[in-house]
Short mmCIF file of C-alpha atoms and ligand atoms in Angstrom, two decimals:
data_model
loop_
_atom_site.label_atom_id
_atom_site.label_comp_id
_atom_site.label_asym_id
_atom_site.label_seq_id
_atom_site.Cartn_x
_atom_site.Cartn_y
_atom_site.Cartn_z
CA MET A 49 -124.05 -41.57 85.82
CA ASP A 50 -122.67 -44.94 84.40
CA LYS A 51 -119.07 -43.56 85.04
CA SER A 52 -117.22 -47.28 83.44
CA ARG A 53 -118.80 -45.28 79.75
CA TYR A 54 -118.38 -41.42 80.57
CA ILE A 55 -115.60 -40.32 78.16
CA GLU A 56 -113.84 -37.57 78.92
CA ILE A 57 -114.14 -34.33 76.72
CA PHE A 58 -110.76 -32.18 76.54
CA ASP A 59 -111.53 -28.81 74.70
CA THR A 60 -108.34 -27.37 73.02
CA THR A 61 -109.14 -24.55 70.27
CA LEU A 62 -108.42 -21.47 72.10
CA ARG A 63 -105.26 -23.51 72.18
CA ASP A 64 -104.27 -26.03 69.32
CA GLY A 65 -106.85 -24.63 67.24
CA SER A 66 -106.03 -20.73 67.69
CA GLN A 67 -102.83 -22.13 66.09
CA SER A 68 -104.87 -23.58 62.68
CA LYS A 69 -103.22 -20.16 60.02
CA ASP A 70 -106.26 -18.46 59.39
CA VAL A 71 -107.40 -18.07 62.71
CA TYR A 72 -106.68 -15.51 65.16
CA PHE A 73 -109.17 -15.10 68.92
CA SER A 74 -108.71 -11.86 70.70
CA LEU A 75 -109.17 -12.07 74.08
CA GLN A 76 -113.58 -10.42 74.75
CA ASP A 77 -113.16 -14.04 71.87
CA LYS A 78 -111.49 -16.55 73.86
CA LEU A 79 -113.90 -15.36 77.28
CA ARG A 80 -117.14 -15.65 74.83
CA ILE A 81 -116.06 -18.83 73.21
CA ILE A 82 -114.58 -20.64 76.94
CA ALA A 83 -118.39 -19.80 78.37
CA LYS A 84 -119.85 -21.24 74.99
CA LEU A 85 -118.24 -24.80 75.43
CA ASP A 86 -119.16 -24.41 79.90
CA ASP A 87 -122.56 -24.42 78.33
CA PHE A 88 -122.25 -26.84 76.19
CA GLY A 89 -121.27 -29.17 78.92
CA ILE A 90 -117.51 -29.63 78.07
CA PRO A 91 -115.88 -30.44 81.09
CA LEU A 92 -112.28 -29.16 80.03
CA ILE A 93 -111.25 -26.66 78.74
CA GLU A 94 -107.77 -25.77 77.36
CA VAL A 95 -106.88 -22.33 76.43
CA GLY A 96 -103.48 -21.21 76.66
CA TRP A 97 -100.17 -21.45 77.52
CA PRO A 98 -99.09 -18.85 79.67
CA GLY A 99 -95.33 -19.20 79.90
CA SER A 100 -95.68 -18.46 76.18
CA ASN A 101 -96.88 -15.01 75.61
CA PRO A 102 -97.74 -11.97 77.59
CA LYS A 103 -101.36 -11.82 75.89
CA ASP A 104 -102.20 -15.52 77.04
CA ARG A 105 -101.01 -14.69 80.55
CA GLU A 106 -103.70 -10.73 80.51
CA LEU A 107 -106.13 -14.43 78.76
CA PHE A 108 -105.53 -16.35 82.39
CA ASN A 109 -106.18 -12.83 84.67
CA HIS A 110 -109.35 -12.82 82.88
CA VAL A 111 -110.23 -15.73 82.84
CA LYS A 112 -109.92 -16.27 86.83
CA ASN A 113 -113.19 -14.27 86.64
CA LEU A 114 -115.59 -15.75 85.25
CA SER A 115 -117.75 -17.57 87.05
CA LEU A 116 -118.81 -20.78 84.79
CA LYS A 117 -121.65 -23.51 85.48
CA GLN A 118 -119.04 -26.86 85.22
CA ALA A 119 -116.31 -26.63 83.06
CA LYS A 120 -112.58 -27.11 84.26
CA ILE A 121 -109.67 -24.20 82.10
CA VAL A 122 -106.25 -26.38 81.32
CA ALA A 123 -103.09 -24.40 80.72
CA PHE A 124 -100.90 -25.49 78.74
CA GLY A 125 -97.14 -25.90 78.68
CA SER A 126 -94.45 -28.26 78.38
CA THR A 127 -91.87 -30.07 80.88
CA ARG A 128 -89.09 -28.55 81.94
CA LYS A 129 -85.69 -27.32 80.22
CA ALA A 130 -82.69 -29.94 80.34
CA ASN A 131 -80.23 -29.82 82.30
CA ILE A 132 -81.98 -27.37 84.85
CA ARG A 133 -84.26 -27.63 88.12
CA SER A 134 -88.03 -27.26 87.92
CA ASP A 135 -88.30 -24.80 90.11
CA LYS A 136 -86.09 -22.22 87.98
CA ASP A 137 -88.05 -23.31 84.96
CA GLN A 138 -90.32 -20.21 83.54
CA ASN A 139 -92.88 -22.10 82.31
CA LEU A 140 -93.42 -24.80 84.70
CA ASN A 141 -93.83 -21.86 87.30
CA ALA A 142 -96.33 -19.28 85.20
CA ILE A 143 -97.96 -22.49 84.64
CA ILE A 144 -98.33 -22.35 88.30
CA ASP A 145 -99.19 -18.50 88.55
CA SER A 146 -102.08 -18.88 85.82
CA ASP A 147 -103.93 -19.85 89.53
CA VAL A 148 -105.71 -23.22 87.61
CA SER A 149 -106.31 -26.59 89.74
CA ILE A 150 -105.31 -28.34 86.15
CA ALA A 151 -102.44 -28.02 84.09
CA ALA A 152 -101.52 -30.33 80.99
CA ILE A 153 -97.43 -30.13 79.68
CA PHE A 154 -96.28 -32.60 77.42
CA GLY A 155 -92.77 -34.00 76.76
CA LYS A 156 -90.74 -36.30 74.45
CA ALA A 157 -92.30 -39.71 73.84
CA TRP A 158 -90.25 -40.01 70.80
CA ASP A 159 -86.35 -41.00 70.75
CA LEU A 160 -86.00 -39.05 67.66
CA HIS A 161 -86.89 -35.14 69.27
CA VAL A 162 -84.93 -36.48 72.25
CA THR A 163 -81.80 -36.99 70.79
CA ALA A 164 -81.76 -35.06 67.34
CA ILE A 165 -84.13 -32.34 67.87
CA LEU A 166 -83.65 -31.27 72.22
CA LYS A 167 -80.55 -33.27 71.90
CA THR A 168 -80.23 -34.55 75.44
CA SER A 169 -79.81 -38.50 76.14
CA LEU A 170 -83.22 -40.18 76.84
CA GLU A 171 -82.27 -40.29 80.77
CA GLU A 172 -82.69 -36.72 81.08
CA ASN A 173 -85.95 -36.39 78.69
CA LEU A 174 -87.56 -39.10 81.28
CA SER A 175 -86.08 -36.74 84.55
CA MET A 176 -87.82 -33.53 82.86
CA VAL A 177 -91.28 -36.09 82.67
CA SER A 178 -91.25 -36.69 86.07
CA ASP A 179 -89.38 -34.09 87.41
CA SER A 180 -91.85 -31.67 86.18
CA ILE A 181 -94.71 -33.39 86.78
CA GLU A 182 -94.01 -33.72 90.63
CA TYR A 183 -93.15 -29.84 90.66
CA LEU A 184 -96.73 -28.79 89.83
CA ARG A 185 -98.74 -31.44 91.89
CA GLN A 186 -96.16 -30.37 94.94
CA HIS A 187 -97.77 -26.99 93.71
CA GLY A 188 -101.60 -28.75 93.83
CA LEU A 189 -102.21 -29.58 90.55
CA GLU A 190 -103.24 -31.92 88.61
CA VAL A 191 -101.53 -32.70 85.53
CA ILE A 192 -102.06 -34.16 82.49
CA PHE A 193 -99.60 -35.40 80.47
CA ASP A 194 -99.81 -35.07 76.85
CA ALA A 195 -96.85 -37.80 75.31
CA GLU A 196 -96.24 -36.16 72.14
CA HIS A 197 -95.09 -37.67 68.95
CA PHE A 198 -96.21 -41.04 71.44
CA PHE A 199 -97.16 -42.81 67.58
CA ASP A 200 -94.38 -42.18 65.93
CA GLY A 201 -91.83 -42.99 69.38
CA TYR A 202 -94.08 -46.43 70.50
CA LYS A 203 -93.49 -47.51 66.43
CA GLU A 204 -89.59 -46.63 65.96
CA ASN A 205 -89.02 -47.74 69.70
CA ARG A 206 -91.15 -49.04 71.98
CA GLU A 207 -89.26 -49.68 74.60
CA TYR A 208 -88.19 -45.79 75.56
CA ALA A 209 -92.15 -45.26 74.13
CA PHE A 210 -93.20 -47.06 77.27
CA LYS A 211 -90.70 -45.84 79.62
CA VAL A 212 -91.73 -42.12 79.54
CA LEU A 213 -95.44 -43.13 80.24
CA LYS A 214 -93.83 -45.05 82.89
CA ALA A 215 -92.47 -41.66 84.05
CA ALA A 216 -95.13 -40.17 83.85
CA GLU A 217 -98.40 -42.73 85.89
CA GLU A 218 -94.76 -42.64 89.24
CA ALA A 219 -94.71 -38.97 88.95
CA GLY A 220 -98.80 -39.10 89.27
CA ALA A 221 -100.40 -37.76 85.96
CA ARG A 222 -104.19 -38.06 86.42
CA THR A 223 -104.46 -38.94 82.57
CA ILE A 224 -101.88 -39.73 79.64
CA VAL A 225 -102.53 -38.64 76.66
CA LEU A 226 -101.82 -40.71 73.95
CA CYS A 227 -100.72 -37.95 70.96
CA ASP A 228 -100.53 -38.19 66.42
CA THR A 229 -98.49 -35.16 67.26
CA ASN A 230 -97.43 -35.68 63.43
CA GLY A 231 -101.43 -37.12 62.11
CA GLY A 232 -100.45 -39.35 60.14
CA CYS A 233 -101.52 -42.40 62.08
CA LEU A 234 -104.26 -44.96 60.77
CA PRO A 235 -107.43 -45.85 62.68
CA HIS A 236 -105.85 -49.93 63.17
CA GLU A 237 -102.10 -48.95 64.32
CA VAL A 238 -104.13 -46.67 66.91
CA TYR A 239 -106.98 -49.58 68.11
CA GLU A 240 -103.77 -51.35 68.62
CA ILE A 241 -100.89 -49.51 70.25
CA THR A 242 -103.97 -47.57 72.26
CA LYS A 243 -105.12 -51.30 74.03
CA GLN A 244 -101.47 -52.06 75.09
CA VAL A 245 -101.01 -48.91 76.58
CA VAL A 246 -104.20 -49.41 78.03
CA GLU A 247 -103.44 -53.23 80.02
CA LYS A 248 -99.93 -51.79 80.58
CA LEU A 249 -101.00 -49.05 82.65
CA LYS A 250 -103.72 -47.76 85.12
CA THR A 251 -103.57 -44.38 84.78
CA PRO A 252 -106.44 -43.49 82.84
CA ILE A 253 -105.28 -42.63 79.16
CA GLY A 254 -106.64 -40.18 77.01
CA LEU A 255 -106.28 -39.43 72.80
CA HIS A 256 -104.96 -35.98 70.82
CA CYS A 257 -104.75 -36.73 67.15
CA HIS A 258 -103.80 -34.69 64.49
CA ASN A 259 -105.48 -35.18 60.91
CA ASP A 260 -103.18 -35.00 58.24
CA SER A 261 -104.41 -38.05 56.64
CA GLY A 262 -108.02 -37.92 57.41
CA ASN A 263 -108.12 -39.74 60.41
CA ALA A 264 -108.34 -37.95 63.47
CA VAL A 265 -112.38 -38.16 64.28
CA ALA A 266 -111.95 -42.06 63.18
CA ASN A 267 -108.27 -42.38 65.30
CA SER A 268 -109.47 -40.37 68.14
CA ILE A 269 -112.27 -43.18 68.29
CA GLN A 270 -110.91 -46.08 68.11
CA GLY A 271 -109.02 -45.24 70.65
CA VAL A 272 -111.89 -44.86 73.05
CA LEU A 273 -112.58 -48.32 71.56
CA ALA A 274 -109.51 -49.63 72.66
CA GLY A 275 -110.52 -48.11 76.21
CA ALA A 276 -109.14 -44.74 76.38
CA SER A 277 -111.31 -42.81 78.55
CA HIS A 278 -110.08 -39.44 77.61
CA VAL A 279 -110.00 -37.41 74.58
CA GLN A 280 -108.79 -33.96 73.20
CA GLY A 281 -109.97 -32.37 69.83
CA THR A 282 -111.57 -28.62 68.39
CA ILE A 283 -114.73 -27.15 67.56
CA ASN A 284 -114.92 -27.75 63.61
CA GLY A 285 -110.78 -28.80 63.87
CA ILE A 286 -110.08 -26.13 63.66
CA GLY A 287 -106.08 -26.81 64.16
CA GLU A 288 -101.87 -26.68 61.89
CA ARG A 289 -101.52 -28.18 58.92
CA CYS A 290 -104.92 -30.06 58.30
CA GLY A 291 -106.48 -29.35 61.89
CA ASN A 292 -106.23 -31.80 65.38
CA ALA A 293 -109.86 -34.23 65.75
CA ASP A 294 -113.44 -32.36 65.07
CA LEU A 295 -115.24 -32.67 68.56
CA CYS A 296 -118.48 -31.22 66.35
CA GLN A 297 -118.11 -35.26 65.27
CA ILE A 298 -116.34 -37.66 68.33
CA ILE A 299 -119.06 -35.90 70.19
CA PRO A 300 -122.00 -36.45 68.70
CA ASN A 301 -120.57 -40.10 67.30
CA LEU A 302 -119.20 -41.57 70.67
CA GLU A 303 -123.00 -40.57 72.33
CA LEU A 304 -125.97 -40.65 69.25
CA LYS A 305 -123.71 -44.44 67.85
CA LEU A 306 -121.65 -45.86 70.40
CA GLY A 307 -123.86 -45.02 73.86
CA PHE A 308 -120.95 -43.40 75.42
CA ARG A 309 -122.39 -39.99 77.69
CA THR A 310 -119.37 -37.71 77.69
CA SER A 311 -120.82 -35.09 79.96
CA SER A 312 -123.35 -34.69 82.81
CA GLN A 313 -125.70 -32.75 81.03
CA GLY A 314 -127.22 -35.55 78.61
CA VAL A 315 -127.79 -36.01 75.38
CA GLU A 316 -130.67 -32.93 74.78
CA ARG A 317 -127.68 -30.75 74.84
CA LEU A 318 -126.54 -31.89 71.71
CA ARG A 319 -129.03 -30.22 70.16
CA LYS A 320 -127.15 -27.40 70.90
CA LEU A 321 -124.17 -28.09 68.89
CA VAL A 322 -125.10 -26.96 65.18
CA ALA A 323 -125.33 -23.61 67.11
CA LEU A 324 -121.53 -24.29 68.92
CA SER A 325 -119.75 -24.26 65.62
CA ARG A 326 -121.30 -21.75 63.81
CA TYR A 327 -120.39 -19.91 66.83
CA VAL A 328 -116.18 -20.78 66.88
CA TYR A 329 -116.90 -20.31 62.81
CA GLU A 330 -117.91 -16.77 63.42
CA LEU A 331 -115.35 -16.18 65.55
CA ALA A 332 -113.12 -17.22 63.78
CA HIS A 333 -113.80 -15.13 61.38
CA LEU A 334 -114.26 -18.69 59.19
CA PRO A 335 -116.73 -19.90 56.34
CA PRO A 336 -118.64 -22.89 57.76
CA ASN A 337 -118.07 -25.95 56.22
CA PRO A 338 -121.26 -27.05 54.65
CA TYR A 339 -120.22 -30.61 53.67
CA GLN A 340 -118.89 -30.95 57.95
CA PRO A 341 -120.46 -34.48 58.99
CA PHE A 342 -123.12 -33.87 61.69
CA VAL A 343 -123.56 -29.93 62.04
CA GLY A 344 -122.39 -29.42 58.20
CA LYS A 345 -125.34 -27.33 56.70
CA ASN A 346 -125.65 -30.22 54.21
CA ALA A 347 -125.07 -32.72 56.37
CA PHE A 348 -128.66 -33.04 55.76
CA ALA A 349 -129.99 -31.57 52.28
CA HIS A 350 -131.76 -33.67 49.83
CA LYS A 351 -131.43 -32.90 45.83
CA GLY A 352 -132.02 -35.83 44.28
CA GLY A 353 -135.98 -36.31 43.28
CA VAL A 354 -135.55 -40.14 44.63
CA HIS A 355 -134.17 -39.69 47.57
CA VAL A 356 -136.37 -36.45 48.51
CA ASP A 357 -139.10 -39.09 47.74
CA ALA A 358 -138.03 -41.65 49.91
CA VAL A 359 -137.00 -39.64 52.82
CA LEU A 360 -139.97 -37.85 52.72
CA LYS A 361 -142.03 -41.16 54.01
CA VAL A 362 -139.64 -42.63 55.48
CA PRO A 363 -136.49 -40.45 57.47
CA ARG A 364 -134.26 -42.60 57.62
CA SER A 365 -133.87 -44.15 54.51
CA TYR A 366 -131.48 -41.39 53.30
CA GLU A 367 -131.03 -39.83 57.26
CA HIS A 368 -128.21 -41.29 59.69
CA ILE A 369 -129.29 -39.56 62.26
CA PRO A 370 -132.60 -37.31 62.56
CA PRO A 371 -131.03 -33.78 61.79
CA GLU A 372 -133.01 -31.67 65.48
CA LEU A 373 -130.45 -34.87 67.76
CA VAL A 374 -127.76 -32.23 66.69
CA GLY A 375 -129.34 -28.89 66.18
CA ASN A 376 -129.22 -29.41 61.99
CA GLN A 377 -132.85 -29.34 59.85
CA ARG A 378 -133.16 -31.52 56.68
CA GLN A 379 -132.79 -29.02 53.82
CA ILE A 380 -134.70 -29.66 51.09
CA SER A 381 -133.22 -28.89 47.81
CA THR A 382 -134.70 -27.93 44.50
CA SER A 383 -132.75 -27.64 41.86
CA GLU A 384 -133.01 -28.73 38.08
CA LEU A 385 -132.81 -32.71 39.97
CA SER A 386 -136.06 -31.26 41.52
CA GLY A 387 -138.57 -33.61 41.21
CA LYS A 388 -142.60 -33.48 42.42
CA ALA A 389 -141.65 -34.25 46.05
CA ASN A 390 -139.24 -31.86 46.11
CA ILE A 391 -141.57 -28.72 45.46
CA ILE A 392 -144.10 -30.18 47.90
CA ALA A 393 -142.17 -30.25 50.66
CA LYS A 394 -139.85 -27.34 49.75
CA ALA A 395 -143.68 -25.48 50.00
CA ARG A 396 -144.08 -26.62 53.17
CA GLU A 397 -141.38 -25.46 54.61
CA PHE A 398 -141.98 -22.17 53.16
CA GLY A 399 -145.62 -22.57 54.95
CA LEU A 400 -147.45 -22.47 51.30
CA PRO A 401 -149.97 -24.79 50.96
CA LEU A 402 -149.47 -26.72 47.78
CA ASP A 403 -149.87 -30.79 47.84
CA GLU A 404 -150.33 -33.01 44.71
CA SER A 405 -153.98 -32.57 44.11
CA LYS A 406 -152.07 -29.65 42.25
CA ILE A 407 -150.81 -30.60 40.00
CA ASP A 408 -150.51 -27.99 37.36
CA ILE A 409 -149.37 -26.09 39.43
CA ILE A 410 -146.03 -28.54 40.60
CA ARG A 411 -145.32 -28.45 36.96
CA GLU A 412 -144.95 -24.86 36.17
CA VAL A 413 -142.90 -24.29 39.36
CA LEU A 414 -140.79 -26.77 38.38
CA ASN A 415 -140.34 -25.48 34.51
CA HIS A 416 -139.77 -22.38 35.83
CA ILE A 417 -137.02 -23.64 38.00
CA LYS A 418 -135.63 -25.48 35.32
CA GLU A 419 -135.64 -22.33 32.83
CA MET A 420 -134.13 -20.16 34.83
CA GLU A 421 -131.44 -22.67 36.20
CA TYR A 422 -130.56 -23.05 32.71
CA LYS A 423 -129.73 -19.39 32.45
CA GLY A 424 -126.98 -19.77 35.26
CA TYR A 425 -129.28 -19.24 38.53
CA HIS A 426 -128.89 -20.99 41.43
CA LEU A 427 -132.39 -21.11 43.40
CA GLU A 428 -130.88 -24.04 45.82
CA ASN A 429 -129.47 -21.50 47.86
CA ALA A 430 -131.79 -17.95 47.32
CA ASP A 431 -134.59 -19.03 48.99
CA GLY A 432 -135.88 -15.09 48.26
CA THR A 433 -136.11 -15.74 45.35
CA LEU A 434 -137.55 -19.37 45.36
CA TYR A 435 -140.22 -18.31 47.16
CA LEU A 436 -141.22 -15.41 45.28
CA ILE A 437 -141.65 -17.86 42.01
CA PHE A 438 -143.73 -20.17 44.41
CA LEU A 439 -145.94 -16.31 45.56
CA LYS A 440 -145.73 -15.75 41.38
CA LYS A 441 -147.14 -19.37 40.35
CA MET A 442 -149.53 -20.00 42.86
CA GLY A 443 -151.23 -16.98 42.39
CA LEU A 444 -150.93 -15.88 45.53
CA TYR A 445 -148.41 -12.73 45.00
CA LYS A 446 -149.15 -9.22 45.40
CA LYS A 447 -147.24 -6.30 43.01
CA PHE A 448 -146.26 -4.04 45.76
CA PHE A 449 -144.55 -1.79 43.47
CA GLU A 450 -142.67 -1.18 40.09
CA LEU A 451 -139.80 -0.47 38.88
CA LYS A 452 -139.87 2.04 36.42
CA TYR A 453 -136.24 2.94 35.51
CA ALA A 454 -132.88 2.80 37.29
CA ARG A 455 -129.28 4.35 36.54
CA MET A 456 -126.31 4.70 37.19
CA THR A 457 -123.31 7.19 36.69
CA SER A 458 -120.25 7.46 38.05
CA GLU A 459 -117.65 10.36 37.11
CA THR A 460 -114.32 11.14 38.39
CA HIS A 461 -114.24 14.45 40.09
CA ASP A 462 -110.81 15.72 40.97
CA GLY A 463 -109.37 12.94 41.41
CA SER A 464 -112.42 11.54 43.30
CA PHE A 465 -114.82 9.29 41.83
CA VAL A 466 -118.20 9.71 42.61
CA VAL A 467 -121.04 7.58 41.61
CA ASP A 468 -125.07 8.39 41.46
CA GLY A 469 -128.16 6.21 41.35
CA ALA A 470 -131.24 7.36 40.08
CA VAL A 471 -134.46 5.06 41.04
CA LYS A 472 -138.12 5.52 40.20
CA ILE A 473 -140.78 3.29 41.24
CA ARG A 474 -144.30 3.48 40.37
CA VAL A 475 -146.97 2.60 43.37
CA ASP A 476 -149.76 1.60 42.47
CA ASP A 477 -150.66 5.03 40.67
CA LYS A 478 -147.92 6.84 42.20
CA GLU A 479 -144.25 7.56 40.95
CA VAL A 480 -141.36 8.38 42.90
CA TYR A 481 -138.43 9.53 41.45
CA VAL A 482 -134.61 9.44 43.27
CA ILE A 483 -131.36 10.06 42.93
CA ALA A 484 -128.74 8.97 45.61
CA GLU A 485 -124.93 8.86 45.90
CA GLY A 486 -123.00 6.16 46.62
CA ASN A 487 -119.59 4.42 47.81
CA GLY A 488 -119.89 2.38 45.09
CA PRO A 489 -122.51 1.65 41.79
CA VAL A 490 -124.29 -1.27 43.64
CA HIS A 491 -124.58 0.45 46.88
CA ALA A 492 -126.08 4.12 45.08
CA GLU A 493 -128.19 1.93 43.03
CA ASP A 494 -129.18 -0.13 46.79
CA LEU A 495 -129.51 3.20 48.56
CA ALA A 496 -131.71 4.68 45.26
CA LEU A 497 -134.13 2.00 45.72
CA ARG A 498 -134.45 2.18 49.36
CA LYS A 499 -135.11 5.78 49.42
CA ALA A 500 -137.72 5.30 47.37
CA LEU A 501 -139.47 2.28 49.04
CA ARG A 502 -139.15 4.30 51.66
CA GLU A 503 -141.92 7.42 51.05
CA PHE A 504 -144.27 3.95 51.14
CA PHE A 505 -143.28 1.55 53.13
CA PRO A 506 -141.52 2.95 55.99
CA GLU A 507 -141.04 -0.38 57.20
CA ILE A 508 -138.23 -0.92 54.62
CA GLU A 509 -135.70 0.79 57.34
CA ARG A 510 -135.89 -2.49 59.10
CA VAL A 511 -134.39 -3.85 55.96
CA GLN A 512 -130.47 -4.70 56.03
CA LEU A 513 -127.61 -5.65 53.01
CA LEU A 514 -126.30 -9.11 55.37
CA ASN A 515 -123.50 -10.53 52.29
CA TYR A 516 -122.99 -9.49 48.36
CA ASN A 517 -121.03 -12.00 46.56
CA VAL A 518 -120.62 -12.96 42.80
CA SER A 519 -119.48 -15.43 41.25
CA ILE A 520 -119.35 -16.67 37.11
CA ALA A 521 -122.61 -17.51 36.40
CA ASP A 522 -122.36 -20.81 34.68
CA ILE A 523 -124.66 -20.91 31.82
CA SER A 524 -125.05 -23.85 30.19
CA ALA A 525 -126.06 -21.12 26.79
CA GLY A 526 -122.36 -20.60 27.20
CA THR A 527 -122.63 -16.43 27.53
CA ALA A 528 -119.14 -16.94 29.46
CA SER A 529 -119.44 -13.25 30.30
CA ALA A 530 -121.94 -13.70 32.93
CA VAL A 531 -121.86 -13.06 36.18
CA ARG A 532 -124.73 -14.51 39.32
CA VAL A 533 -124.95 -12.05 41.95
CA PHE A 534 -126.01 -13.54 45.47
CA ILE A 535 -127.70 -11.07 48.51
CA GLU A 536 -128.56 -11.64 51.50
CA PHE A 537 -130.94 -10.19 53.50
CA THR A 538 -132.18 -9.65 57.47
CA ASP A 539 -134.61 -7.52 58.79
CA GLY A 540 -132.74 -8.72 61.81
CA LYS A 541 -134.87 -11.50 63.36
CA ASP A 542 -135.20 -13.49 59.73
CA THR A 543 -132.65 -13.77 56.58
CA TRP A 544 -132.83 -14.44 53.29
CA ILE A 545 -130.77 -14.76 49.55
CA THR A 546 -132.15 -13.83 46.45
CA VAL A 547 -130.20 -14.17 43.75
CA GLY A 548 -129.94 -11.90 39.52
CA VAL A 549 -127.92 -13.11 36.56
CA SER A 550 -126.88 -11.01 33.66
CA THR A 551 -124.66 -9.92 31.89
CA ASN A 552 -124.12 -6.61 33.17
CA ILE A 553 -123.46 -6.14 37.67
CA LEU A 554 -125.70 -3.91 37.99
CA GLU A 555 -128.55 -5.50 36.22
CA ALA A 556 -128.09 -8.32 38.47
CA SER A 557 -127.11 -6.77 41.05
CA LYS A 558 -130.47 -4.91 40.79
CA GLU A 559 -132.39 -7.98 39.86
CA ALA A 560 -131.46 -9.81 43.20
CA LEU A 561 -131.98 -6.43 45.62
CA ILE A 562 -135.83 -5.72 44.08
CA ASP A 563 -136.34 -9.83 45.34
CA GLY A 564 -134.94 -8.50 47.76
CA TYR A 565 -137.62 -5.56 49.09
CA ASP A 566 -139.99 -7.75 48.01
CA TYR A 567 -139.47 -10.64 49.56
CA PHE A 568 -139.79 -8.29 52.67
CA LEU A 569 -143.32 -6.55 51.64
CA GLN A 570 -144.47 -10.11 51.00
CA LYS A 571 -143.99 -11.12 54.13
CA THR A 572 -144.89 -8.02 55.55
CA ARG A 573 -147.80 -7.01 53.31
CA ASN A 574 -149.54 -9.50 51.10
CA PRO A 575 -153.04 -10.87 53.86
CA ALA A 576 -152.43 -13.92 51.65
CA VAL A 577 -148.91 -15.05 53.69
CA ALA A 578 -148.47 -12.55 55.41
CA HIS A 579 -150.69 -14.23 58.23
CA LYS A 580 -149.50 -17.31 58.29
CA GLN A 581 -145.93 -16.38 58.84
ZN1 LIG B 628 -101.75 -30.67 68.79
#
């Protein structure tokens, strides 16, 4: 590997990232994320602050037993407290006890913080930096020094900010990290300041940027271009306030745009980036951001007809990189803006034989979609319902069942309410009528429908509801009280989403439920399409 072009990535999702307001990771979550980061080739993983709480100490006990492929675990902490000896500092001793080989400790680089917050002297702060680094090194640790508020400190008292870095260098820090702790710096400032630091120090320089001015990724990249060789960040940019620098953007930018290397595993592994991003969202209980560069669901989604037409001819006409390089995929969105090209591309995605020669069918599909969107349906998110429309218009649809009757009753008995769903379906010339009790009307409706279908199609048992979502439909015709219901289904392998719209939430739900089960039957039992999947 060409070391001069190697940038060391330092992940702090589990330490700084978990300081995000909405994020809580359990011990098991943290161990699973560490394994994923290791697998992705992240060399340094900061997992917690052993001196700050018993939970992080417990985590370090578990981390010792992990067998990692390549990553090194980093313990976080601060420089020693003012006016005590390092060997008496509980926080530094906790780092040593955590049994890691690398520590990252932060110290003050802004004189304002030293005098107004720590309330100690500028001289004592310099000793705190050097003593702490020396003490950890004496115990066999490599030390990364995080110069907290470095950029703000540099702007107000350049001379002192440099003295702090010098103290860290002289004490033997392996890496000195310039922190934009308040996240307010702009890219040109980070470039200029980092460049001066790189020129003055021999120690490798790193960046730790927060996103308060929306520039954490740009600032990190500018730092690298100015000569830094270490970048800290989190997966999906989770972190305090507006978050940390997003490694899901920094890594592909450094590797695919600038030709740097950030892992010994090579550029191939970037195909796992989307999976890594979604995994962290899942464990953080956060919805993925569809607009996130590189890894978001919309990052390579095309909607306007002209764009779709162009991207199908020459992908790079509207795509900055091939989506598969980061494990993402092109999405051809079908909405009322759609043109002919979208319909053909969508059919191709569905594995259905539709080309330009069948212009009448294409037009019918297009008109049908426009009509439905006018009524408040959002089809670009509901591939299950859209698939059924294609089958019907292309003459490939097979009718498996017919709903003859559905009724929901909700009654209160002795203070608790009881909901019954009654459903009659017809399959060929046979009818069944079933009743099911649920904990709410939609639940009862689903249970009854499923029970009836099971009589004819036992495999329907495999289908599960993953998600149920209701929103107000923005109907152009102006029926303000209409709702749109999205339901996500899975059979354990495939997932699909269906949509229903009505002024009655039960009607809208029924429509989406029926489409969901119908989709599954088409995929498994319709000879015209089932074998193609
Ligand atoms: Zn931070």
